[in-house]
Amino acid sequence: MNDNLHSLRCFGCGARIAGTEARPDFRCSQCGDLFEVEYAGWGQRQGNDRPNPGALKWLWRERRCSSEALDQSGVWRFRELLPILDNFGNAVSLHEGNTPLYKLKSAAKTLGIDQLFAKHQGMNPTGSFKDTGMTAALSVARERGFSWVACASTGNTSAAMAAYAARAGLRSLVLIPEGKIAWGKLSQAMDYGSVTCQLKTDFDGCVRVLTQIVNEAPIYLLNSVNPYRLEGQKTPAFEIAEAFDWTVPDHLIVPGGNLANSSALGKGFRELQELGLVARMPKISVIQAEGANPLVRAFVENNGETMEPVEAQTRATAIRIGNPASWRKAAKVIRDTGGWCLDVSETEIAIAKAEIGVEGLGCEPASAVTLAGLKKLCAQGKVGSNESVVLLLTGHTLKDADYTINFHRGTLLTETESAGQVEALSALRRDAVAVDATPAAVLATLKGFAG
Ligand code: F0G
């Protein structure tokens, strides 16, 4: 490892350790908080010592035309800002990152915003943003000589870990809450060859069990408490800045579950600013589901200074998390950038997801909280019509096809949940219709949809 280049700094007490000194559960032995990868002196470097922003921007763009595997990764093409490996030959990549930034035309029109974009992280190799973090942390696991890696997951982390472990020739152990993850995600862990254990508990319970396991067995923990995950997950910030020609959007809106991703993106923008690549940071807002909203409650109570866990309940199973590990980091990002922390209801999530579908993009339910949250921010006057907004869509629509089908069949929401939104919901529903196998019958059906 380039341990002379990076160290791990405890987010709670500020203690610094070498990467090799981290405990298996990645908690600080002094205060129990999480670590952050730190590149000493980046902010303070002056003159010739400082990376040349123009040269970096040119190099990163140039790599997009390179045929080298490492350059074709949207994570490792920024490797100057993630010197976490001794040898970049150890990187395990599936050509992750370089995901599209789409204009959301209909939603922009409805909300009266000029510039509304979706950064679709669901277009990664395993269909979620987790790939960007997994390429980074799994590469560290390989370089450190581990043969087993493990995670507790609501489904996407496990899918990503299983795939990258398979590519690296490592074995992987997945702990998931029984019956509480989407089939698409479970099928991926199976297909990529993980040992998959469904535990009779929730995500938070799976985390507790796994923490004990890694303290007893030589298994490398790949949950987002692993600070190297966040190094990969910060790179979409670089892609967004690059797409905006090294300015930044006014707002970035991110779903909140275990709250690592918002932390990682905040770190990415902060490092760009420290290195002089961008002049400011976007306001970063985090949106949670109403039934899994511990950070929202923490902001209401005391501006996010302390947080009480909740018993989580939402159909957006990816973010069904009551005791998020990285809440302190996320709260700081929200406060430092002047963003907000909001929650949205099951009905609001369902409507927003269908609207993203109608744009021809689609996403999984947890990603749709971003659009639902944006609507609230606009209504509260916190996002202006002349401001630019990027929604971070975290997962592909095919991850949770059951949710989508239930929505279109009208079986997703309860009557109480639908009350007051019946018209909006039925305008978005497109159930499949059973039709006789004749052209006449199909054409007659079309007439019903004309206009
Ligand atoms: N969106 C999706 C699709 C996710 O899978 C997750 C988290 C999040 C948002 C929230 O991100 O945890 O960094 O705040 N999924 C994890 C998992 C917990 O196990 O796949 P976060």
PDB file of N, CA and C in Angstrom, residues 393-439:
ATOM      1  N   LEU A 393     -29.199   8.874  -9.164  1.00  0.00           N
ATOM      2  CA  LEU A 393     -30.003   7.641  -9.241  1.00  0.00           C
ATOM      3  C   LEU A 393     -29.054   6.467  -8.968  1.00  0.00           C
ATOM      4  N   THR A 394     -29.340   5.754  -7.905  1.00  0.00           N
ATOM      5  CA  THR A 394     -28.363   4.800  -7.382  1.00  0.00           C
ATOM      6  C   THR A 394     -28.487   3.376  -7.930  1.00  0.00           C
ATOM      7  N   GLY A 395     -29.694   3.006  -8.396  1.00  0.00           N
ATOM      8  CA  GLY A 395     -29.867   1.618  -8.829  1.00  0.00           C
ATOM      9  C   GLY A 395     -30.738   1.490 -10.068  1.00  0.00           C
ATOM     10  N   HIS A 396     -30.485   0.438 -10.821  1.00  0.00           N
ATOM     11  CA  HIS A 396     -31.192   0.169 -12.079  1.00  0.00           C
ATOM     12  C   HIS A 396     -32.635  -0.271 -11.823  1.00  0.00           C
ATOM     13  N   THR A 397     -33.511   0.056 -12.736  1.00  0.00           N
ATOM     14  CA  THR A 397     -34.928  -0.307 -12.567  1.00  0.00           C
ATOM     15  C   THR A 397     -35.151  -1.823 -12.490  1.00  0.00           C
ATOM     16  N   LEU A 398     -34.279  -2.612 -13.131  1.00  0.00           N
ATOM     17  CA  LEU A 398     -34.494  -4.071 -13.132  1.00  0.00           C
ATOM     18  C   LEU A 398     -34.127  -4.736 -11.797  1.00  0.00           C
ATOM     19  N   LYS A 399     -33.515  -3.984 -10.914  1.00  0.00           N
ATOM     20  CA  LYS A 399     -33.172  -4.549  -9.604  1.00  0.00           C
ATOM     21  C   LYS A 399     -34.420  -5.017  -8.858  1.00  0.00           C
ATOM     22  N   ASP A 400     -35.504  -4.249  -9.003  1.00  0.00           N
ATOM     23  CA  ASP A 400     -36.707  -4.561  -8.223  1.00  0.00           C
ATOM     24  C   ASP A 400     -37.941  -4.500  -9.133  1.00  0.00           C
ATOM     25  N   ALA A 401     -38.007  -5.479 -10.031  1.00  0.00           N
ATOM     26  CA  ALA A 401     -39.104  -5.498 -11.006  1.00  0.00           C
ATOM     27  C   ALA A 401     -40.448  -5.744 -10.317  1.00  0.00           C
ATOM     28  N   ASP A 402     -40.432  -6.470  -9.196  1.00  0.00           N
ATOM     29  CA  ASP A 402     -41.686  -6.743  -8.468  1.00  0.00           C
ATOM     30  C   ASP A 402     -42.365  -5.441  -8.062  1.00  0.00           C
ATOM     31  N   TYR A 403     -41.575  -4.522  -7.543  1.00  0.00           N
ATOM     32  CA  TYR A 403     -42.117  -3.232  -7.099  1.00  0.00           C
ATOM     33  C   TYR A 403     -42.807  -2.537  -8.283  1.00  0.00           C
ATOM     34  N   THR A 404     -42.125  -2.528  -9.412  1.00  0.00           N
ATOM     35  CA  THR A 404     -42.646  -1.816 -10.589  1.00  0.00           C
ATOM     36  C   THR A 404     -43.941  -2.460 -11.074  1.00  0.00           C
ATOM     37  N   ILE A 405     -43.941  -3.775 -11.133  1.00  0.00           N
ATOM     38  CA  ILE A 405     -45.137  -4.477 -11.625  1.00  0.00           C
ATOM     39  C   ILE A 405     -46.302  -4.256 -10.660  1.00  0.00           C
ATOM     40  N   ASN A 406     -46.034  -4.347  -9.380  1.00  0.00           N
ATOM     41  CA  ASN A 406     -47.097  -4.101  -8.400  1.00  0.00           C
ATOM     42  C   ASN A 406     -47.640  -2.682  -8.518  1.00  0.00           C
ATOM     43  N   PHE A 407     -46.767  -1.729  -8.782  1.00  0.00           N
ATOM     44  CA  PHE A 407     -47.228  -0.346  -8.958  1.00  0.00           C
ATOM     45  C   PHE A 407     -48.198  -0.265 -10.142  1.00  0.00           C
ATOM     46  N   HIS A 408     -47.785  -0.818 -11.262  1.00  0.00           N
ATOM     47  CA  HIS A 408     -48.608  -0.680 -12.481  1.00  0.00           C
ATOM     48  C   HIS A 408     -49.900  -1.499 -12.399  1.00  0.00           C
ATOM     49  N   ARG A 409     -49.858  -2.549 -11.599  1.00  0.00           N
ATOM     50  CA  ARG A 409     -51.089  -3.338 -11.405  1.00  0.00           C
ATOM     51  C   ARG A 409     -51.987  -2.730 -10.338  1.00  0.00           C
ATOM     52  N   GLY A 410     -51.499  -1.733  -9.653  1.00  0.00           N
ATOM     53  CA  GLY A 410     -52.304  -1.088  -8.614  1.00  0.00           C
ATOM     54  C   GLY A 410     -52.333  -1.857  -7.316  1.00  0.00           C
ATOM     55  N   THR A 411     -51.361  -2.761  -7.125  1.00  0.00           N
ATOM     56  CA  THR A 411     -51.364  -3.564  -5.891  1.00  0.00           C
ATOM     57  C   THR A 411     -50.243  -3.165  -4.933  1.00  0.00           C
ATOM     58  N   LEU A 412     -49.526  -2.109  -5.265  1.00  0.00           N
ATOM     59  CA  LEU A 412     -48.375  -1.736  -4.429  1.00  0.00           C
ATOM     60  C   LEU A 412     -48.796  -1.034  -3.144  1.00  0.00           C
ATOM     61  N   LEU A 413     -49.620   0.007  -3.300  1.00  0.00           N
ATOM     62  CA  LEU A 413     -49.943   0.878  -2.164  1.00  0.00           C
ATOM     63  C   LEU A 413     -51.272   0.482  -1.532  1.00  0.00           C
ATOM     64  N   THR A 414     -51.419   0.771  -0.252  1.00  0.00           N
ATOM     65  CA  THR A 414     -52.699   0.520   0.405  1.00  0.00           C
ATOM     66  C   THR A 414     -53.667   1.656   0.044  1.00  0.00           C
ATOM     67  N   GLU A 415     -54.932   1.423   0.377  1.00  0.00           N
ATOM     68  CA  GLU A 415     -55.937   2.454   0.098  1.00  0.00           C
ATOM     69  C   GLU A 415     -55.603   3.754   0.828  1.00  0.00           C
ATOM     70  N   THR A 416     -55.204   3.609   2.063  1.00  0.00           N
ATOM     71  CA  THR A 416     -54.839   4.807   2.854  1.00  0.00           C
ATOM     72  C   THR A 416     -53.682   5.545   2.193  1.00  0.00           C
ATOM     73  N   GLU A 417     -52.687   4.789   1.730  1.00  0.00           N
ATOM     74  CA  GLU A 417     -51.529   5.443   1.107  1.00  0.00           C
ATOM     75  C   GLU A 417     -51.917   6.149  -0.187  1.00  0.00           C
ATOM     76  N   SER A 418     -52.875   5.578  -0.905  1.00  0.00           N
ATOM     77  CA  SER A 418     -53.265   6.153  -2.203  1.00  0.00           C
ATOM     78  C   SER A 418     -54.217   7.337  -2.061  1.00  0.00           C
ATOM     79  N   ALA A 419     -54.845   7.437  -0.896  1.00  0.00           N
ATOM     80  CA  ALA A 419     -55.875   8.476  -0.723  1.00  0.00           C
ATOM     81  C   ALA A 419     -55.318   9.852  -1.070  1.00  0.00           C
ATOM     82  N   GLY A 420     -56.105  10.607  -1.843  1.00  0.00           N
ATOM     83  CA  GLY A 420     -55.675  11.955  -2.221  1.00  0.00           C
ATOM     84  C   GLY A 420     -54.773  11.975  -3.441  1.00  0.00           C
ATOM     85  N   GLN A 421     -54.298  10.810  -3.877  1.00  0.00           N
ATOM     86  CA  GLN A 421     -53.367  10.755  -5.021  1.00  0.00           C
ATOM     87  C   GLN A 421     -53.883   9.806  -6.089  1.00  0.00           C
ATOM     88  N   VAL A 422     -55.171   9.459  -5.995  1.00  0.00           N
ATOM     89  CA  VAL A 422     -55.704   8.422  -6.878  1.00  0.00           C
ATOM     90  C   VAL A 422     -55.535   8.811  -8.353  1.00  0.00           C
ATOM     91  N   GLU A 423     -55.818  10.065  -8.667  1.00  0.00           N
ATOM     92  CA  GLU A 423     -55.705  10.494 -10.069  1.00  0.00           C
ATOM     93  C   GLU A 423     -54.259  10.467 -10.551  1.00  0.00           C
ATOM     94  N   ALA A 424     -53.377  11.027  -9.737  1.00  0.00           N
ATOM     95  CA  ALA A 424     -51.950  11.062 -10.118  1.00  0.00           C
ATOM     96  C   ALA A 424     -51.438   9.636 -10.334  1.00  0.00           C
ATOM     97  N   LEU A 425     -51.864   8.728  -9.472  1.00  0.00           N
ATOM     98  CA  LEU A 425     -51.392   7.349  -9.573  1.00  0.00           C
ATOM     99  C   LEU A 425     -51.938   6.671 -10.820  1.00  0.00           C
ATOM    100  N   SER A 426     -53.239   6.859 -11.077  1.00  0.00           N
ATOM    101  CA  SER A 426     -53.796   6.134 -12.231  1.00  0.00           C
ATOM    102  C   SER A 426     -53.286   6.722 -13.543  1.00  0.00           C
ATOM    103  N   ALA A 427     -52.925   7.998 -13.561  1.00  0.00           N
ATOM    104  CA  ALA A 427     -52.349   8.579 -14.784  1.00  0.00           C
ATOM    105  C   ALA A 427     -50.995   7.951 -15.106  1.00  0.00           C
ATOM    106  N   LEU A 428     -50.324   7.435 -14.091  1.00  0.00           N
ATOM    107  CA  LEU A 428     -48.978   6.880 -14.319  1.00  0.00           C
ATOM    108  C   LEU A 428     -48.994   5.365 -14.538  1.00  0.00           C
ATOM    109  N   ARG A 429     -50.131   4.726 -14.201  1.00  0.00           N
ATOM    110  CA  ARG A 429     -50.167   3.255 -14.282  1.00  0.00           C
ATOM    111  C   ARG A 429     -50.309   2.774 -15.714  1.00  0.00           C
ATOM    112  N   ARG A 430     -49.560   1.755 -16.067  1.00  0.00           N
ATOM    113  CA  ARG A 430     -49.623   1.144 -17.401  1.00  0.00           C
ATOM    114  C   ARG A 430     -49.613  -0.366 -17.245  1.00  0.00           C
ATOM    115  N   ASP A 431     -50.696  -0.912 -16.758  1.00  0.00           N
ATOM    116  CA  ASP A 431     -50.731  -2.370 -16.594  1.00  0.00           C
ATOM    117  C   ASP A 431     -50.763  -3.024 -17.978  1.00  0.00           C
ATOM    118  N   ALA A 432     -50.223  -4.217 -18.079  1.00  0.00           N
ATOM    119  CA  ALA A 432     -50.304  -4.965 -19.333  1.00  0.00           C
ATOM    120  C   ALA A 432     -51.744  -5.434 -19.508  1.00  0.00           C
ATOM    121  N   VAL A 433     -52.243  -5.412 -20.755  1.00  0.00           N
ATOM    122  CA  VAL A 433     -53.625  -5.843 -20.981  1.00  0.00           C
ATOM    123  C   VAL A 433     -53.640  -7.175 -21.734  1.00  0.00           C
ATOM    124  N   ALA A 434     -54.584  -8.039 -21.353  1.00  0.00           N
ATOM    125  CA  ALA A 434     -54.721  -9.312 -22.059  1.00  0.00           C
ATOM    126  C   ALA A 434     -55.573  -9.061 -23.304  1.00  0.00           C
ATOM    127  N   VAL A 435     -55.053  -9.416 -24.452  1.00  0.00           N
ATOM    128  CA  VAL A 435     -55.727  -9.094 -25.718  1.00  0.00           C
ATOM    129  C   VAL A 435     -55.717 -10.333 -26.608  1.00  0.00           C
ATOM    130  N   ASP A 436     -56.807 -10.530 -27.371  1.00  0.00           N
ATOM    131  CA  ASP A 436     -56.853 -11.652 -28.325  1.00  0.00           C
ATOM    132  C   ASP A 436     -55.702 -11.540 -29.316  1.00  0.00           C
ATOM    133  N   ALA A 437     -55.245 -12.680 -29.798  1.00  0.00           N
ATOM    134  CA  ALA A 437     -54.084 -12.688 -30.688  1.00  0.00           C
ATOM    135  C   ALA A 437     -54.478 -12.368 -32.121  1.00  0.00           C
ATOM    136  N   THR A 438     -55.125 -11.212 -32.320  1.00  0.00           N
ATOM    137  CA  THR A 438     -55.479 -10.777 -33.677  1.00  0.00           C
ATOM    138  C   THR A 438     -55.096  -9.308 -33.827  1.00  0.00           C
ATOM    139  N   PRO A 439     -54.719  -8.904 -35.042  1.00  0.00           N
ATOM    140  CA  PRO A 439     -54.390  -7.484 -35.274  1.00  0.00           C
ATOM    141  C   PRO A 439     -55.560  -6.582 -34.887  1.00  0.00           C
TER     142      PRO A 439
END
